[in-house]
XYZ file of C-alpha atoms in Angstrom:
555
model
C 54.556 -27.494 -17.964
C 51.203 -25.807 -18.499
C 47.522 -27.956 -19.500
C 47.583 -25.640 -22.465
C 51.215 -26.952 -23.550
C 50.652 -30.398 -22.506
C 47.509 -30.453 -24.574
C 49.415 -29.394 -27.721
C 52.220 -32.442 -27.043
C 50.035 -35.223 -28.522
C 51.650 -39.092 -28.431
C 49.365 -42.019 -29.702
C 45.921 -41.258 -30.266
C 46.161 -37.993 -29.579
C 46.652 -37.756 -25.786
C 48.930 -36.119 -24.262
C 52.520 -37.694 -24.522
C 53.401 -37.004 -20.744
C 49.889 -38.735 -19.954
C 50.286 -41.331 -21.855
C 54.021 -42.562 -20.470
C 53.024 -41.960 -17.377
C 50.075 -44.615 -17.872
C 52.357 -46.959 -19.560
C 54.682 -46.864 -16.527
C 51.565 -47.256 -13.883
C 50.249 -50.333 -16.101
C 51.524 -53.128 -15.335
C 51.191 -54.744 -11.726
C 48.361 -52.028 -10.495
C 45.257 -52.504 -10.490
C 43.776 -50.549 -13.353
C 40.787 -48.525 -11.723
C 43.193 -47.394 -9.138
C 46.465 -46.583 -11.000
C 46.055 -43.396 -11.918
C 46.023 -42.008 -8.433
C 48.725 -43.730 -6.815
C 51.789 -41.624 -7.438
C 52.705 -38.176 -8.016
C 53.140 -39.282 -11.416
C 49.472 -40.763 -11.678
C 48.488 -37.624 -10.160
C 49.407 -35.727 -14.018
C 47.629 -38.753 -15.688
C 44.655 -37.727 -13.755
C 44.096 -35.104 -15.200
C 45.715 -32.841 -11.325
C 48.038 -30.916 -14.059
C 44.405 -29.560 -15.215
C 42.840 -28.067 -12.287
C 43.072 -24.454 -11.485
C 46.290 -23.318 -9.466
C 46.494 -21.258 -6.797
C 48.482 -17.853 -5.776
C 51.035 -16.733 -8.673
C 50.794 -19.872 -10.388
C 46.911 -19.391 -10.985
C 45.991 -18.315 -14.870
C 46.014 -14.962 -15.508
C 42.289 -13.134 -15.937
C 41.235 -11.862 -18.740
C 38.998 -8.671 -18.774
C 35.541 -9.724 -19.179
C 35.248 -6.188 -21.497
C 37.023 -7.469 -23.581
C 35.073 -10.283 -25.386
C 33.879 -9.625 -29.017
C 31.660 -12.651 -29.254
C 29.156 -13.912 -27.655
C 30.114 -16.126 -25.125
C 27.036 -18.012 -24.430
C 26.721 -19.867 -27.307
C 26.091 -22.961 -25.198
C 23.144 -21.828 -23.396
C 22.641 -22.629 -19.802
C 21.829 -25.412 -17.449
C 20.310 -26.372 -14.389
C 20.439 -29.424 -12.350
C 19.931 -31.941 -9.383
C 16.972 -29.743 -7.491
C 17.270 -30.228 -3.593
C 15.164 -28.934 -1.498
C 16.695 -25.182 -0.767
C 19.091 -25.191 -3.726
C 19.900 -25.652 -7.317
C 22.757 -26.101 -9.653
C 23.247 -23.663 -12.268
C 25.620 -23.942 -15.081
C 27.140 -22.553 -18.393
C 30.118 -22.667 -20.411
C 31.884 -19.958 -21.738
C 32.623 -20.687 -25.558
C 32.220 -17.641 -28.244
C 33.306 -20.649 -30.895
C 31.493 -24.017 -29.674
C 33.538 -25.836 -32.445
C 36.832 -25.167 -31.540
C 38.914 -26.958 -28.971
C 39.647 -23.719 -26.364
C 36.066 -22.279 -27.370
C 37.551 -19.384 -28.740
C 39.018 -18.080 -25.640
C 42.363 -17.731 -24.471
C 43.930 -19.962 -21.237
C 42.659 -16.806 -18.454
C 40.370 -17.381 -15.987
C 36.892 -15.312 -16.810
C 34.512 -13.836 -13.732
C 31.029 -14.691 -14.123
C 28.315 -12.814 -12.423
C 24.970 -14.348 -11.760
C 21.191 -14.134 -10.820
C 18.126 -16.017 -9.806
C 14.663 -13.941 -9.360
C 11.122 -15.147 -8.876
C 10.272 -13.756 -12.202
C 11.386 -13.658 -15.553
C 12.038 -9.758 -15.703
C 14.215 -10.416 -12.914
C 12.460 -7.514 -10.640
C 12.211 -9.733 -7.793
C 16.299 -10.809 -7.324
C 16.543 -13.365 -4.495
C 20.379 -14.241 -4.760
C 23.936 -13.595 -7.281
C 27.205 -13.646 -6.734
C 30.097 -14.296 -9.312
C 31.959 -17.251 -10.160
C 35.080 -18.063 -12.185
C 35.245 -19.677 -15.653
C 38.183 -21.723 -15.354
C 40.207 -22.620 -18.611
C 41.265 -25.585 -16.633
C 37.844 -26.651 -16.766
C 36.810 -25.467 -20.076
C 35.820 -22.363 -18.954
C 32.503 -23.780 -17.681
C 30.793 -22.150 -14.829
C 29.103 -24.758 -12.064
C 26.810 -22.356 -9.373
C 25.308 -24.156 -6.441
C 23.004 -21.706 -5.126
C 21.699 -22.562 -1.919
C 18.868 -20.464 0.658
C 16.148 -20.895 -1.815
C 12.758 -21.852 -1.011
C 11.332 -25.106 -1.305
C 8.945 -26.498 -4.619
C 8.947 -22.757 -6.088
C 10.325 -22.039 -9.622
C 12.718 -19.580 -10.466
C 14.906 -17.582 -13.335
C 18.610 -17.606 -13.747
C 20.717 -16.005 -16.264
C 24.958 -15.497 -15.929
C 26.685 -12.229 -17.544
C 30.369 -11.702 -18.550
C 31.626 -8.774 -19.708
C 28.749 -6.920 -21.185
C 27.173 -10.241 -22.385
C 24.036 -11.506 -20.737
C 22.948 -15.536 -21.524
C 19.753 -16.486 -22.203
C 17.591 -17.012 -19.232
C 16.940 -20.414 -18.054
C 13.997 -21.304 -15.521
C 14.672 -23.914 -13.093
C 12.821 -25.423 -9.911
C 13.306 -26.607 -6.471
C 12.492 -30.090 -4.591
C 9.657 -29.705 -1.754
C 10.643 -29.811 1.830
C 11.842 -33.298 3.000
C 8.267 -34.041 4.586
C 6.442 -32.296 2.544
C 3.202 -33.982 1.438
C 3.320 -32.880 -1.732
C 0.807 -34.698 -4.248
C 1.985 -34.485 -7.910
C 5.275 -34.603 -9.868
C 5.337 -34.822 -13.640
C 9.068 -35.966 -14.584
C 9.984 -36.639 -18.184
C 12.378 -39.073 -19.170
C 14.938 -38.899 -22.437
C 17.970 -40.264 -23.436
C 20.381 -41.535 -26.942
C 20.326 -38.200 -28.981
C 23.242 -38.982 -31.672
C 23.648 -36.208 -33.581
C 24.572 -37.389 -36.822
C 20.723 -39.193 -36.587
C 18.642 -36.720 -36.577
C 17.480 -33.491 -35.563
C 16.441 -32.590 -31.512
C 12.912 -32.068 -32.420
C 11.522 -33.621 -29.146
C 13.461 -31.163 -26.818
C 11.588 -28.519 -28.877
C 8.206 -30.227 -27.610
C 9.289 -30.711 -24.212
C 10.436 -27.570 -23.899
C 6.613 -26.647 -23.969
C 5.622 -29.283 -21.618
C 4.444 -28.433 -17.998
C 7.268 -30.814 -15.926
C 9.120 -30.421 -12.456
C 11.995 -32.047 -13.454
C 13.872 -34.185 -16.876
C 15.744 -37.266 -16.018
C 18.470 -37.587 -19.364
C 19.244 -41.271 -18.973
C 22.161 -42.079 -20.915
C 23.885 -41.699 -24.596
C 24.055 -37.665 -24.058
C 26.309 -37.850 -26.935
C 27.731 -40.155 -29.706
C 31.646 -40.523 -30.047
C 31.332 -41.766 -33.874
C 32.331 -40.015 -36.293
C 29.929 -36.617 -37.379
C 30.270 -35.648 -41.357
C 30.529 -32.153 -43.044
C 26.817 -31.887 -43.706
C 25.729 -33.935 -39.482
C 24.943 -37.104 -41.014
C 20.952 -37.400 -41.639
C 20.496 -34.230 -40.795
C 21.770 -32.817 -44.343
C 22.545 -29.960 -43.731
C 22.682 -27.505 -46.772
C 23.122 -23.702 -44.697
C 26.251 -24.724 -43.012
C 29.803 -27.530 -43.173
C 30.970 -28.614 -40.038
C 34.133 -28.918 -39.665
C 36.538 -31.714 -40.339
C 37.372 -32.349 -37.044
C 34.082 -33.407 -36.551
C 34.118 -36.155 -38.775
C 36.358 -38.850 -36.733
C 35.886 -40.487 -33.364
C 36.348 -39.031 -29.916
C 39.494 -40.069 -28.103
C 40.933 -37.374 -26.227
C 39.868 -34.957 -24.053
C 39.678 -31.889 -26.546
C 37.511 -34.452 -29.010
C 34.666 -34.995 -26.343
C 34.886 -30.850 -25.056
C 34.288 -30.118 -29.011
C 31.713 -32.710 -29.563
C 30.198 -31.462 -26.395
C 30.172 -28.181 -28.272
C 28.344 -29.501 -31.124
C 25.283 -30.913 -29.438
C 25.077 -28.311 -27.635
C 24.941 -25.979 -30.171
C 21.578 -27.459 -31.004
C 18.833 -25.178 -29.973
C 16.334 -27.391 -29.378
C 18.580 -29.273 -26.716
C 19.307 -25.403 -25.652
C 15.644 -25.064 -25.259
C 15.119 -28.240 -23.387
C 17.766 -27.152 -20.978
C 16.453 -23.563 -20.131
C 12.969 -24.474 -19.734
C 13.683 -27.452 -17.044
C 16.242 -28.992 -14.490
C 18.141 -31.835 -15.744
C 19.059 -34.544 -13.688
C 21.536 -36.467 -15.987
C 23.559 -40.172 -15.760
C 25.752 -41.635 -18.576
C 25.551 -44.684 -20.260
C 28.531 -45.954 -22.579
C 28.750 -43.563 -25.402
C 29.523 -40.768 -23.619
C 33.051 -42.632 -23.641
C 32.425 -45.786 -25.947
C 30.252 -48.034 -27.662
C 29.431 -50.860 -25.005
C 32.660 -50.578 -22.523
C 31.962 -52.569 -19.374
C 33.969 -50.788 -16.477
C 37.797 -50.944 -17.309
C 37.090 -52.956 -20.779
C 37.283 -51.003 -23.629
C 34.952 -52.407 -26.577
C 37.966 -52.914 -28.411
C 41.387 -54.076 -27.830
C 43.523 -51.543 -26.656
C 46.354 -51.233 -23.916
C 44.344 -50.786 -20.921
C 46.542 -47.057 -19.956
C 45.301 -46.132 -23.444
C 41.714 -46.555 -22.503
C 41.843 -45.503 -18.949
C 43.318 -42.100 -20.359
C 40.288 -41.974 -22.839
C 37.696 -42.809 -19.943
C 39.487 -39.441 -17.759
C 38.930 -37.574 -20.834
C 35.504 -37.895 -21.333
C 34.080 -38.193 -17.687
C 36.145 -34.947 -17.410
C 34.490 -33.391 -20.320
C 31.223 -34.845 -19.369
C 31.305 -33.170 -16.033
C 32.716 -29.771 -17.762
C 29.429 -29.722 -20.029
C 26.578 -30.483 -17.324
C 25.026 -29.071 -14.624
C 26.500 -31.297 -12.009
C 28.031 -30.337 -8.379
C 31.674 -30.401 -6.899
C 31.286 -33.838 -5.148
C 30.861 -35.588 -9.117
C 33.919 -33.810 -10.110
C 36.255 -36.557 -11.662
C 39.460 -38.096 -10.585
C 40.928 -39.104 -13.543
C 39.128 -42.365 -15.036
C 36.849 -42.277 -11.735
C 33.874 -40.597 -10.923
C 30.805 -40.801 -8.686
C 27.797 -40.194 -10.570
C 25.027 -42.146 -7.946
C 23.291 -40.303 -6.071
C 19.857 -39.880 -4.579
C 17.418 -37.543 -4.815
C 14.295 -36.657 -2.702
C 11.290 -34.736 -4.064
C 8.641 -34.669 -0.647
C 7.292 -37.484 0.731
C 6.074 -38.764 -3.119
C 9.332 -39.629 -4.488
C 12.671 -41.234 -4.031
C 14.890 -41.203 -6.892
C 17.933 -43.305 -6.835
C 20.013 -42.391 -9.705
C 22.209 -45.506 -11.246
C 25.264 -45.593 -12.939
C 24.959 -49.401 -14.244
C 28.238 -48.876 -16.666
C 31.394 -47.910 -14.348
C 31.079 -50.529 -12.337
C 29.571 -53.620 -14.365
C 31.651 -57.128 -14.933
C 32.193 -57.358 -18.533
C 29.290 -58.295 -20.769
C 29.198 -62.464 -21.028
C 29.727 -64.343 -23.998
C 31.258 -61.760 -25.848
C 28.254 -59.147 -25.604
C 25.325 -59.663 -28.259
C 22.433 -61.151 -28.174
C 23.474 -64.789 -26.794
C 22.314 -67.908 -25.317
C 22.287 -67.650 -21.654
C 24.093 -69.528 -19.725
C 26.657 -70.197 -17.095
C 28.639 -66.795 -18.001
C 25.949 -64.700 -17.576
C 23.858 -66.629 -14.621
C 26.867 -66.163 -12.435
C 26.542 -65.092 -9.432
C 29.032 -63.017 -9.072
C 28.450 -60.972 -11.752
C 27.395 -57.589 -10.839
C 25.866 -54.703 -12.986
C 26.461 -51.620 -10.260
C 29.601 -53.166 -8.251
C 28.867 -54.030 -4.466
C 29.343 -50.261 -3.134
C 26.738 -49.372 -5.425
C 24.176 -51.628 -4.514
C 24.764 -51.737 -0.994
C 23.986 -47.765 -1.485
C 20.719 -48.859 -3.328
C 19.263 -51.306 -1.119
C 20.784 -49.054 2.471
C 18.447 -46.220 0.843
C 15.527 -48.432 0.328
C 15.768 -49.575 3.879
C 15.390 -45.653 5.229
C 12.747 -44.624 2.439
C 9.867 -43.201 3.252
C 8.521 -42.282 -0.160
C 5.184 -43.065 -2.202
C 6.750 -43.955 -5.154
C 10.975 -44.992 -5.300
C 12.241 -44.332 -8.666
C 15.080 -46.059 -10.168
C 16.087 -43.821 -12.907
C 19.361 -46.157 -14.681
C 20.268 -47.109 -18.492
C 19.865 -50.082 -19.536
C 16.445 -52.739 -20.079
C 16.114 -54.150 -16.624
C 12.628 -56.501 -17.239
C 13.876 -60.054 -18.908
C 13.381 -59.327 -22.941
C 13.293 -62.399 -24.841
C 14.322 -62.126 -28.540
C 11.857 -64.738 -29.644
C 8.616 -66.618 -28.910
C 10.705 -69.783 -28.571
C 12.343 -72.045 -26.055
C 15.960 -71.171 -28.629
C 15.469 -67.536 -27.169
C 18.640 -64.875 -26.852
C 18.840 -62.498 -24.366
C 20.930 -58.753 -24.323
C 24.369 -59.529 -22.466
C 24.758 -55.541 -22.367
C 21.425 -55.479 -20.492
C 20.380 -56.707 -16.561
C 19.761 -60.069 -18.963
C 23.177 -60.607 -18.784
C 23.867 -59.781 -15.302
C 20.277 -61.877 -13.595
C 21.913 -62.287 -10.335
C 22.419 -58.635 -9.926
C 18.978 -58.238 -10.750
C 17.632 -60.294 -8.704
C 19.690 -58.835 -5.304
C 17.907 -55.329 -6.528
C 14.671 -57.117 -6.679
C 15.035 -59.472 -3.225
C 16.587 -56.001 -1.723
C 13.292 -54.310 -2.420
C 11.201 -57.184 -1.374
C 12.903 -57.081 1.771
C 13.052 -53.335 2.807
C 8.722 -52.966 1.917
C 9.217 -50.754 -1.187
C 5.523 -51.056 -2.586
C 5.855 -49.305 -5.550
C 9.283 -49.521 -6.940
C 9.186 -47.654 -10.924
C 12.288 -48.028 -12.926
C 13.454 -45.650 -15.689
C 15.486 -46.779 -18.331
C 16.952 -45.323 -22.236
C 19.749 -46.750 -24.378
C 17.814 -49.163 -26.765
C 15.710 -46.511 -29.356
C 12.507 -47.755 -28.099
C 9.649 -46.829 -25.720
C 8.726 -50.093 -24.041
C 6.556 -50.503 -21.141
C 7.332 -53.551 -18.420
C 5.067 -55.548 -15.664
C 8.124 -56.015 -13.681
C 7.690 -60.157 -12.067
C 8.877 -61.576 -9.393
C 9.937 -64.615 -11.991
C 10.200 -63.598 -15.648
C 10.057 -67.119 -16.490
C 6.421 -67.610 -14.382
C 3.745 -64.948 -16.447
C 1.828 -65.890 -13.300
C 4.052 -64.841 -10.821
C 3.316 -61.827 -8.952
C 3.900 -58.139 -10.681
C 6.109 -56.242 -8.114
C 6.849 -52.832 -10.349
C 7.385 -50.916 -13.365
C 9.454 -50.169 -15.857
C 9.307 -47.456 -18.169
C 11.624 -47.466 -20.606
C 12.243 -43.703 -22.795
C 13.077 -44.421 -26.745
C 15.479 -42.085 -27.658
C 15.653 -38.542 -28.990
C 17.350 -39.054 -32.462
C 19.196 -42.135 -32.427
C 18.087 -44.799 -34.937
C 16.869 -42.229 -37.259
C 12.927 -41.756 -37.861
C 12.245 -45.594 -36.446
C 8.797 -47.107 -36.822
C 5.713 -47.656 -34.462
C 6.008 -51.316 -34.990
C 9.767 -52.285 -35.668
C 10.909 -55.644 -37.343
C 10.877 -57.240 -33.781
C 7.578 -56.174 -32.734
C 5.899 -59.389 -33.058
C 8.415 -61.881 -31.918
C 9.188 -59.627 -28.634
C 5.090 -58.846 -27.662
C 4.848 -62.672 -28.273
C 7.430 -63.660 -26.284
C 7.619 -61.296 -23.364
C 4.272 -61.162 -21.615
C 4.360 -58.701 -19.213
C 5.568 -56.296 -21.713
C 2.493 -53.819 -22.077
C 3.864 -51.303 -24.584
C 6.705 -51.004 -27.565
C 7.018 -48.396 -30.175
C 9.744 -47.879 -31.802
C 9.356 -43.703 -32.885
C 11.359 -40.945 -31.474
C 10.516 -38.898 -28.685
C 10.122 -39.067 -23.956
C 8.194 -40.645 -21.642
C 6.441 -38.291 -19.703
C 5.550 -39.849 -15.863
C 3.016 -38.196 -12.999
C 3.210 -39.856 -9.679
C 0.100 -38.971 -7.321
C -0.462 -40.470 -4.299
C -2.995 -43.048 -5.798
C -1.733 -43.824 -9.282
C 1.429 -43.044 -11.617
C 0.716 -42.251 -15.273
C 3.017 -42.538 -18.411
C 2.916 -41.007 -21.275
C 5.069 -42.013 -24.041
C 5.051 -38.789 -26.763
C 6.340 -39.637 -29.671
C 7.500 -37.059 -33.258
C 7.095 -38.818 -36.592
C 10.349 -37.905 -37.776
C 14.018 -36.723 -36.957
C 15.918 -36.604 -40.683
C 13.776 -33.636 -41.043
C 12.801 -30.636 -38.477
C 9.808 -29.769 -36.880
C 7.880 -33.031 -37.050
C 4.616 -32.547 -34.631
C 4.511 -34.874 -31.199
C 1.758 -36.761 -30.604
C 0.854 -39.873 -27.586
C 1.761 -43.461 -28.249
C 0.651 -44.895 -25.371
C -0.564 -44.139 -21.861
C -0.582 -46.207 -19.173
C -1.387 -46.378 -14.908
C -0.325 -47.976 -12.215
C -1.759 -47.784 -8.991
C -0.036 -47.233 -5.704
C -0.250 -50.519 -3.849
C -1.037 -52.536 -6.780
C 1.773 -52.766 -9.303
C 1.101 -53.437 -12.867
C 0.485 -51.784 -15.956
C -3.622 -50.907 -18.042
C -4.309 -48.470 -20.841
C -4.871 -45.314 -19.636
């Protein structure tokens, strides 16, 4: 049987009815994060009926020529900057909002280009690629030979169609000594919220590199006119307007946001380096918990289906490719001798949130030690790479509030059970593994809660006068939330209660971050409004941090 008719055979919440017995069969007595793979049978659930064949049983090609539409509605992508290469990507899709994106099950060729300048006079590599249907007929380019810290065009052309061109950047040399990097920092852009204004503004801003932290997309339900956005020049369509489950759901919805050309704009102007948090599947999942009670197959087949799509729609390499409900989305980056970046993924692997997830009490549950946030190969990786770091300035860039963030001003406080509140003992082997390989100026960078805050991180919360031993800069989002507030309804209580928190506002927009060699700087940039377009961007806050001496002052 072909993915195209297995995808029209929908059981139970829409996924495929040969996926979905085979799940229920692998179920019971397997351990859930592994059952997909184990069988020839687990080898369909995961997703193996979907990748491109091979010989005569490959997809037949279809004539570039002979596409009407243009295919690039999508845009393009780059992503994960190394020192002599780059990842380019793009998705062919002539209609964004349909589930094959308007083209037929045949593979597509793809030719490319990168130049030193934007009239592409100065070509310094192409090639061609294939636009599987397997893989939603996106296109994933790792072009390698480049030279280091210089910036570059790209553009892709199929058929007689030519994309937009994007302009992308490499990492210095491994020892270079390079002295500046301006990153900015983003994440939570639910559509249905509001519109992308930010990208527009960051578009314009002079970075090296955007690090999207989390909530990429929503999976709740988008209405007719996108939610706050009103729209009164278009209707979406209806199958818009429930919530993702199966893997055509998330490659639509993928198609939505990415319609938007402000996030188009964001895209082509910078490389991306992006990590999930939970709605990219769900609302809140903790590793193989779903937030709400379903057979575990059925969510295991809904966690393939969107790290599938997720990897489909971003400018990612072959080695984060999915396996089914698994993929491998740390990884470290290295940009000179200023900067270490070790990218987190703090929801795959995470014990379930204690007491029931909330704001809670803490308490036994959460303070035990077992509990773990990243999972132990994770964190080994984490602390190994501190150990062999050589950097200025190592960068955690992750999802969720790592500082302690008390609720109130009170001993009868309640801490975040999604956040590294409810999982201290993790936190504190990232801390104590830091401590103990030397890393003077650790930074982390964190999204998910609609807020820019800005953390003294302490060697004990619960001493104000304990030493400061890094950073934390935490991005409010793009849309979600709506149009927020500078000061929100927990202002007060949390500045009160939370001393070495040195910044909250609660508008939309990024944090943009320099690292020198003496001091970091961040900016948080902030738009007054998202339920209407083109709001202006303006600064928040700015703060430093010297190298050496951790702790956050005005700028």
């Amino acid at each position: 049987m072909t993915p195209a008719q297995i995808s029209t055979r929908q059981g139970r919440n829409g996924h495929s009815e040969e996926l979905r017995i085979a799940a229920q069969r692998l179920g019971s007595g397997v351990d859930r994060r592994r059952f997909l793979t184990v069988t020839g049978a687990a080898a369909a659930l995961a997703f193996a009926v979907g990748l491109p064949a091979a010989g005569t049983a490959a997809a037949a090609e279809l004539d570039a020529r002979k596409i009407t539409e243009d295919p690039f509605t999508l845009g393009v992508a780059s992503g994960d900057p190394l020192p002599d290469s780059v990842l380019l990507w793009t998705r062919l899709a002539p209609r964004p909002y349909e589930a094959d994106g308007g083209l037929p099950a045949e593979r597509v060729q793809v030719r490319w280009e990168i130049a030193r300048d934007e009239r592409f006079s100065r070509i310094v590599r192409r090639g061609s690629a294939t636009a599987h249907p397997e893989f939603a007929h996106s296109v994933h380019v790792d072009v390698d030979g480049l030279g280091s810290d210089r910036t570059f065009y790209y553009r892709f052309r199929a058929g007689s169609w030519i994309s937009p061109a994007g302009r992308t950047r490499t990492a210095p040399a491994p020892g270079a000594r390079n002295s500046s990097l301006t990153l900015a920092a983003v994440s939570c852009q639910a559509y249905h919220d509001g519109y992308f204004t930010a990208y527009q503004h960051l578009a314009a801003e002079d970075v090296d590199v955007v690090f999207h932290l989390g909530d990429y997309l929503y999976e709740y339900a988008v209405n007719a006119v996108g939610g706050a956005r009103k729209y009164t020049d278009r209707v979406l369509p209806d199958h818009f307007n429930r919530e993702t489950l199966t893997l055509e759901d998330y490659r639509m919805r993928y198609g939505l946001y990415k319609s938007d050309p402000d996030l188009r704009a964001a895209h082509a102007a910078h490389p991306f380096v992006v990590t999930w948090d939970d709605h990219e599947t769900e609302n809140n999942y903790a590793g193989d918990t779903p937030e709400n009670s379903v057979p575990p197959e059925e969510f295991l087949l809904r966690r393939a289906a969107a790290y599938r799509a997720y990897w489909e729609n971003q400018p990612l390499r072959t080695p984060q490719r999915p396996t089914g409900p698994d993929m491998r989305l740390y990884r470290r980056l290295r940009f000179g001798r200023l900067a270490q970046f070790d990218i987190l993924d703090t929801r795959q692997y995470r014990s379930n949130q204690a007491y029931g997830d909330g704001w809670k009490v803490p308490g036994p549950e959460s303070e035990d030690p077992s509990r773990t946030m990243t999972g132990a190969a994770q964190e080994r990786w984490l602390l190994d790479g501190w150990k062999h770091s050589r950097a200025r300035w190592n960068v955690v860039p992750q999802q969720v509030t790592f500082a302690q963030r008390r609720d109130v001003p009170t001993d009868a406080y309640k801490l975040s059970m999604d956040s590294w509140d409810g999982y201290p003992a993790s936190r504190r082997r990232i801390m104590d593994g830091a401590e103990a390989a030397g890393i003077e100026n650790l930074m982390v960078l964190t999204g998910d809660v609609h807020v820019g805050y800005a953390f003294d991180l302490k060697k004990d919360f619960d001493d104000p006068s304990s030493r400061t031993v890094g950073t934390e800069i935490v991005a409010t989002s793009i849309a979600s939330g709506k149009d927020g507030s500078d000061k929100p309804a927990s202002w007060n209580n949390q500045t009160q209660a939370n001393p070495h928190m040195k910044f909250y506002n609660g508008r939309r927009g990024y944090a943009l971050v320099t690292l020198g060699t003496e001091q970091a700087r961040a900016d948080f940039r902030t738009v007054s409004a998202v339920t209407t377009p083109g709001a202006p961007v303006s600064t928040a806050g700015s703060f430093v941090t010297e190298a050496g001496n951790p702790g956050l002052t005005p700028a």
